[in-house]
């Protein structure tokens, strides 16, 4: 493809951007993980750990720190990064599954995109042929997408981060394959997300924005692949934008009044922290007004769309077990506490 | 038709998707994530490369190898879908050295069945099925009517192209475009577009080997 | 000022952006810090701590997480955020100094900008009048700026983050006022930085980019206030850009061959992690080639210029003491380990 | 001149920097950080507000209050510099109710000394000093020659404006613009520009109170 534009990016050959970034991740965090260049996977340094259920996730690149930045203690055991915005291939998932299986089985955390689902499905079949027990759980928390029997269903977005952390803690505590898979499912069932964009991102390969958003407009109901959202609207104040996000999430979550929740305000990559915390202030206030209590929170750019300006809100309805697992120690490049 | 037909077909596809890469990317950027052109180019470059290492195999084996290579190199939705399709198609031919028109119909019918099984899409969902299903139907009908292979493949390619265009007014129900809801209307499906290119490439490959 | 443009930002009244963001920070991290709205400062929740030397820093906003995101255990005791890119006023610094003094004195960490230096100077005089011992240390690590007797001297950039962490650990361990101030000085003397920009940022008040960078060009030697750099050049590959950064930093640092260093690859706010780790890979390799060994690293957006696309490199020459203090526990919104 | 002159001066400055805010921001964006217009507007709005609460104070006290208010509300480089300047100027007048031309010269000379002491800048460094020093010199000279206050302040304002323009070809040695090195050449200094506005405001205020 003829590249007329020179994107505002730090790149060598755009075709190598994922590989080079993974090499840099491993150079920076060699105490936690390694990069298997041949298999194109990121693996926890001390994997496989005998008797521990292992967690593998993966998907297109461009969502960093998802997933490679979540490999370490108490979260993922391996990540399979595809090309930018392109699902990885089954070979990667199979290699990762083999690399981390400690005999107790492997949970695949799969975001609900046709490509991810199909590729992970093939890998799980291959792994079963090799005698590895695999439990796959699909994440589909994006309320911007209508769910029906006849469609591809909802996308997997912010809940993925929470599921990886919480189920990772369950595995660390010695939970069984079924229990860890069930924990992922519970997080997915109790979490809802909604995202908005103020600009397109620019994929390294094309060097061009995916869409043009006129000044003063906002895309409502975006995913994490730079795609346009469900609809375009006039950009209102931060308070008005948060009204839309909270309403979308809360109306679908149907949480009981007084429920304790984790509120996750996520930046899409190009939104500065100054604005993310401003949004969190609005979210915190409006969730309380809507009758739920944010007792835990996460604010930052954890599941991104390259340099897209935008944000998403994920609300997870907690219970004692999920809260305890959220609080449990984690040590990865992107999330760390308790160690 | 024989192994060379398959090799030529794959080479024709590679040339075609490489030439049309930008357009496939743009179609996918409008209602997907903008990678369909690079996905197909990467995949068929790998297929051509893999096939060039295997000069002796019969056509069915070559299709299976092509399918495996797509699965291992594309990712995305199109990788497993086309990968399974070619693998299923190849299995129909077993180890036979040549195949005729009716057998080609069986190959493509198996490929279509595999796509539909894996992707759960029907005609009208705005996917590659909208191009592949009419192509297989046209090929089956014309071959059944005793048309020449050249005529039958011309009919199949034309049907694929008509199917491709038929996706424009549709609202997507499968794949990424479905996330856009009504905003997917008015755009041509990238996967249906590359499918039409692939059937057209088959028509050229068969013409070359006859 | 007439705002014709509607910036791609999450904002209510642009005049309130700093206050609202600080309120959100406090809402999210109430376990660590509080926001004193009247005094316009962020204060560690358990300040003052009797007998512990306290650390105060501050500066214009728009550099988040600097400084408010570094308030907590083992780093800053208070932060004074000014308006966007505008030094805070002495009243804030005085209030912060009073709020955190536990009797052992207060260290002011001041980035070398005329405004910051003058305002902190006035505050230190006022604090002395109130009987509080204050030691001020100025950070000036930016090698892009020529230093001379007749100029304003070098800017304070990336070393600020490292100094706050390392000196914060010294204070936590019970070091005296002089010792903590000396630690800040040592970090500053042993650290050098160089920054580059691929785009301007957009201050909320004006809603307009500060400068226009034509496609395919890069600003070399930028600071953190959205200002253009020392010179403009054609944008080369990531490898070429890192050559420039490493050469600028290493030639000025004059480290002995084999020196152990901390390499800090910092994003300016709008550069995705995918690219930051790609840069880190290059930096790691080129530092080793230049004869120094990165034994510690920090990769992320820690001292930013709103949503500017760009990055800076800071290299700190370690010794055993500095390494131990870097590794010591820290618990703040933006940096956390060991707790 | 008396307390009203000072209050009018501050109001005239507020009007003037508010009108010119965009331009001051643009000048500062070119070689600084783009906040000088908002800094000055915020500061003098606060000064006018503070002075409106204090109707009884003598002119020296009002200047000290204005300076304190600038220090507490501006931040940046200009806050402490102009804040100290007005405080030092105000101290010259003590508690006297009125002041004349020679006393005004002393006030501005003290203000200039304070700026230079704090900022360590000299004429030619491309700062507010390039406007303030010639203004004070012109005022001192014309008042010394026995010119009318109106004429003397016209000379001072003109000198400040000439000094402001003189910053264009200079390379900055102080303040943020110094980070640009040679790239600072060819731009007018924002602080010198607002200084010229302030002296022009003084000329109007004195004219109004005579
Ligand atoms: N469930 C499905 N069944 C059949 N074809 C599908 C399905 N989902 C997507 N497709 C096809 O795949 C194409 C997109 O392929 P590609 O862009 O390579 O993958 P991805 O959508 O993962 O980025 C769509 O245009 C559509 O034709
Ligand atoms: N050391 C100094 N001495 C005198 N004036 C200075 C000095 N440094 C900066 N200035 C003046 O301050 C102006 C900038 O003020 P402002 O933009 O409000 O503050 P900041 O530079 O902190 O953003 C400059 O244009 C210059 O005239
Ligand atoms: Mg894709
Ligand atoms: Mg696609
Ligand atoms: Mg400023
Ligand atoms: Mg300024």
CSV table of C-alpha atoms in Angstrom, one decimal, chain B residues 7-200:
chain,number,residue,atom,x,y,z
B,7,UNK,CA,-1.0,-23.2,-7.5
B,8,UNK,CA,-2.0,-20.7,-10.2
B,9,UNK,CA,-5.2,-20.0,-8.4
B,10,UNK,CA,-3.4,-19.1,-5.2
B,11,UNK,CA,-0.9,-16.9,-7.1
B,12,UNK,CA,-3.7,-15.1,-8.9
B,13,UNK,CA,-5.3,-14.4,-5.6
B,14,UNK,CA,-2.1,-13.1,-4.2
B,15,UNK,CA,-1.7,-10.7,-7.1
B,16,UNK,CA,-5.2,-9.6,-7.0
B,17,UNK,CA,-5.5,-8.9,-3.3
B,18,UNK,CA,-2.1,-7.2,-3.3
B,19,UNK,CA,-3.3,-4.9,-6.1
B,20,UNK,CA,-6.6,-4.2,-4.3
B,21,UNK,CA,-5.1,-4.0,-0.8
B,22,UNK,CA,-5.8,-0.3,-0.4
B,23,UNK,CA,-9.4,-0.6,-1.4
B,24,UNK,CA,-9.9,-3.6,0.9
B,25,UNK,CA,-8.4,-1.6,3.7
B,26,UNK,CA,-10.6,1.3,3.0
B,27,UNK,CA,-13.8,-0.8,2.8
B,28,UNK,CA,-12.8,-2.4,6.1
B,29,UNK,CA,-11.9,0.9,7.7
B,30,UNK,CA,-15.4,2.2,6.9
B,31,UNK,CA,-17.3,-0.6,8.7
B,32,UNK,CA,-14.6,-2.7,10.4
B,33,UNK,CA,-11.1,-2.2,11.6
B,34,UNK,CA,-9.2,-1.5,8.4
B,35,UNK,CA,-7.0,-4.6,8.3
B,36,UNK,CA,-8.7,-6.8,5.7
B,37,UNK,CA,-6.4,-5.8,2.9
B,38,UNK,CA,-3.3,-6.4,4.9
B,39,UNK,CA,-4.7,-9.6,6.3
B,40,UNK,CA,-5.4,-11.1,2.9
B,41,UNK,CA,-2.1,-10.0,1.4
B,42,UNK,CA,-0.1,-11.4,4.3
B,43,UNK,CA,-2.1,-14.6,4.2
B,44,UNK,CA,-1.8,-15.3,0.4
B,45,UNK,CA,1.8,-14.3,0.3
B,46,UNK,CA,2.4,-17.0,2.9
B,47,UNK,CA,0.3,-19.4,0.9
B,48,UNK,CA,2.3,-18.8,-2.3
B,49,UNK,CA,5.5,-19.2,-0.3
B,50,UNK,CA,4.3,-22.5,1.3
B,51,UNK,CA,3.1,-23.9,-2.0
B,52,UNK,CA,6.4,-23.1,-3.7
B,53,UNK,CA,8.1,-25.5,-1.2
B,54,UNK,CA,5.8,-28.3,-2.1
B,55,UNK,CA,6.0,-29.1,-5.8
B,56,UNK,CA,4.9,-32.8,-5.8
B,57,UNK,CA,1.7,-32.8,-3.8
B,58,UNK,CA,-1.7,-33.5,-5.4
B,59,UNK,CA,-4.3,-30.6,-5.7
B,60,UNK,CA,-6.3,-31.6,-2.6
B,61,UNK,CA,-3.1,-31.6,-0.4
B,62,UNK,CA,-2.2,-28.2,-1.8
B,63,UNK,CA,-5.6,-26.8,-0.8
B,64,UNK,CA,-5.2,-28.3,2.6
B,65,UNK,CA,-1.7,-26.8,3.0
B,66,UNK,CA,-3.1,-23.4,1.7
B,67,UNK,CA,-5.8,-23.5,4.3
B,68,UNK,CA,-3.5,-24.4,7.1
B,69,UNK,CA,-1.2,-21.6,6.0
B,70,UNK,CA,-4.0,-19.1,6.1
B,71,UNK,CA,-5.0,-20.2,9.6
B,72,UNK,CA,-1.4,-19.8,10.8
B,73,UNK,CA,-0.7,-16.5,9.2
B,74,UNK,CA,-3.8,-14.3,8.9
B,75,UNK,CA,-5.6,-14.1,12.2
B,76,UNK,CA,-8.7,-12.0,12.3
B,77,UNK,CA,-12.0,-13.4,11.1
B,78,UNK,CA,-11.0,-14.1,7.6
B,79,UNK,CA,-8.0,-16.4,8.5
B,80,UNK,CA,-10.0,-19.2,10.2
B,81,UNK,CA,-12.9,-18.8,7.8
B,82,UNK,CA,-11.0,-19.1,4.6
B,83,UNK,CA,-8.5,-21.4,6.2
B,84,UNK,CA,-11.2,-23.9,7.1
B,85,UNK,CA,-12.8,-23.4,3.8
B,86,UNK,CA,-9.8,-24.4,1.8
B,87,UNK,CA,-9.0,-27.3,4.1
B,88,UNK,CA,-12.5,-28.7,3.8
B,89,UNK,CA,-12.4,-28.1,0.0
B,90,UNK,CA,-9.1,-29.9,-0.2
B,91,UNK,CA,-10.3,-32.9,1.8
B,92,UNK,CA,-12.9,-33.5,-0.9
B,93,UNK,CA,-10.2,-34.3,-3.5
B,94,UNK,CA,-8.2,-36.8,-1.4
B,95,UNK,CA,-5.0,-37.7,-3.2
B,96,UNK,CA,-6.3,-37.6,-6.7
B,97,UNK,CA,-4.0,-35.9,-9.3
B,98,UNK,CA,-6.7,-34.2,-11.3
B,99,UNK,CA,-10.3,-33.0,-10.9
B,100,UNK,CA,-13.1,-32.0,-13.2
B,101,UNK,CA,-16.0,-29.5,-13.1
B,102,UNK,CA,-18.4,-31.5,-10.9
B,103,UNK,CA,-15.6,-32.1,-8.5
B,104,UNK,CA,-14.8,-28.4,-8.4
B,105,UNK,CA,-18.4,-27.8,-7.5
B,106,UNK,CA,-18.0,-30.3,-4.6
B,107,UNK,CA,-14.8,-28.5,-3.4
B,108,UNK,CA,-16.4,-25.1,-3.3
B,109,UNK,CA,-19.6,-26.5,-1.8
B,110,UNK,CA,-17.5,-28.0,1.0
B,111,UNK,CA,-15.7,-24.7,1.4
B,112,UNK,CA,-19.0,-22.8,1.7
B,113,UNK,CA,-20.4,-25.3,4.2
B,114,UNK,CA,-17.3,-24.9,6.3
B,115,UNK,CA,-17.5,-21.1,6.3
B,116,UNK,CA,-21.2,-21.2,7.3
B,117,UNK,CA,-20.6,-23.8,9.9
B,118,UNK,CA,-17.8,-21.8,11.6
B,119,UNK,CA,-19.2,-18.3,11.1
B,120,UNK,CA,-22.9,-19.1,11.5
B,121,UNK,CA,-23.6,-16.5,8.8
B,122,UNK,CA,-26.4,-16.8,6.1
B,123,UNK,CA,-27.0,-14.9,2.9
B,124,UNK,CA,-28.1,-11.4,3.8
B,125,UNK,CA,-25.9,-11.0,6.9
B,126,UNK,CA,-23.4,-8.9,4.9
B,127,UNK,CA,-20.4,-11.2,4.9
B,128,UNK,CA,-18.3,-13.2,2.5
B,129,UNK,CA,-21.2,-15.7,2.4
B,130,UNK,CA,-23.1,-13.2,0.3
B,131,UNK,CA,-20.5,-13.6,-2.5
B,132,UNK,CA,-19.5,-17.2,-2.0
B,133,UNK,CA,-23.0,-18.8,-1.8
B,134,UNK,CA,-24.3,-17.4,-5.1
B,135,UNK,CA,-21.0,-18.3,-6.8
B,136,UNK,CA,-21.2,-21.9,-5.7
B,137,UNK,CA,-24.8,-22.0,-6.7
B,138,UNK,CA,-24.1,-20.6,-10.2
B,139,UNK,CA,-21.2,-23.0,-10.7
B,140,UNK,CA,-23.3,-25.9,-9.7
B,141,UNK,CA,-26.1,-24.9,-11.9
B,142,UNK,CA,-24.0,-24.2,-15.0
B,143,UNK,CA,-21.9,-27.3,-14.6
B,144,UNK,CA,-25.0,-29.3,-14.1
B,145,UNK,CA,-26.4,-27.9,-17.3
B,146,UNK,CA,-23.3,-29.1,-19.1
B,147,UNK,CA,-21.7,-25.7,-19.7
B,148,UNK,CA,-18.0,-25.6,-20.4
B,149,UNK,CA,-15.8,-25.0,-17.4
B,150,UNK,CA,-14.8,-21.6,-18.7
B,151,UNK,CA,-18.5,-20.6,-19.0
B,152,UNK,CA,-19.3,-22.1,-15.6
B,153,UNK,CA,-16.5,-20.2,-13.9
B,154,UNK,CA,-17.4,-17.0,-15.7
B,155,UNK,CA,-21.0,-17.4,-14.3
B,156,UNK,CA,-19.6,-18.2,-10.8
B,157,UNK,CA,-17.3,-15.1,-10.9
B,158,UNK,CA,-20.2,-12.9,-12.1
B,159,UNK,CA,-22.5,-14.2,-9.4
B,160,UNK,CA,-19.8,-13.6,-6.7
B,161,UNK,CA,-19.5,-10.0,-8.0
B,162,UNK,CA,-23.2,-9.5,-8.0
B,163,UNK,CA,-23.3,-10.9,-4.5
B,164,UNK,CA,-20.5,-8.6,-3.4
B,165,UNK,CA,-22.5,-5.6,-4.7
B,166,UNK,CA,-25.7,-6.9,-3.0
B,167,UNK,CA,-24.0,-6.3,0.4
B,168,UNK,CA,-24.1,-2.5,0.0
B,169,UNK,CA,-27.6,-1.9,1.1
B,170,UNK,CA,-27.6,-4.5,3.9
B,171,UNK,CA,-27.3,-4.0,7.6
B,172,UNK,CA,-24.6,-6.3,8.9
B,173,UNK,CA,-25.5,-9.0,11.4
B,174,UNK,CA,-22.2,-10.7,11.6
B,175,UNK,CA,-18.5,-9.7,12.1
B,176,UNK,CA,-17.3,-6.3,13.2
B,177,UNK,CA,-19.6,-4.4,10.9
B,178,UNK,CA,-22.5,-5.6,13.0
B,179,UNK,CA,-21.3,-3.3,15.8
B,180,UNK,CA,-22.2,-0.3,13.7
B,181,UNK,CA,-25.9,-1.2,13.4
B,182,UNK,CA,-27.6,1.0,10.9
B,183,UNK,CA,-24.4,2.8,10.1
B,184,UNK,CA,-23.2,-0.3,8.3
B,185,UNK,CA,-25.8,0.3,5.6
B,186,UNK,CA,-24.5,1.8,2.3
B,187,UNK,CA,-21.0,0.2,2.5
B,188,UNK,CA,-19.8,-2.8,0.5
B,189,UNK,CA,-18.5,-5.7,2.7
B,190,UNK,CA,-14.8,-6.2,2.5
B,191,UNK,CA,-14.9,-9.9,2.9
B,192,UNK,CA,-17.5,-10.3,0.1
B,193,UNK,CA,-15.2,-8.1,-2.0
B,194,UNK,CA,-12.2,-10.3,-1.5
B,195,UNK,CA,-14.3,-13.3,-2.1
B,196,UNK,CA,-15.3,-12.0,-5.5
B,197,UNK,CA,-11.7,-11.4,-6.3
B,198,UNK,CA,-10.9,-15.0,-5.3
B,199,UNK,CA,-13.5,-16.5,-7.5
B,200,UNK,CA,-12.4,-14.3,-10.4
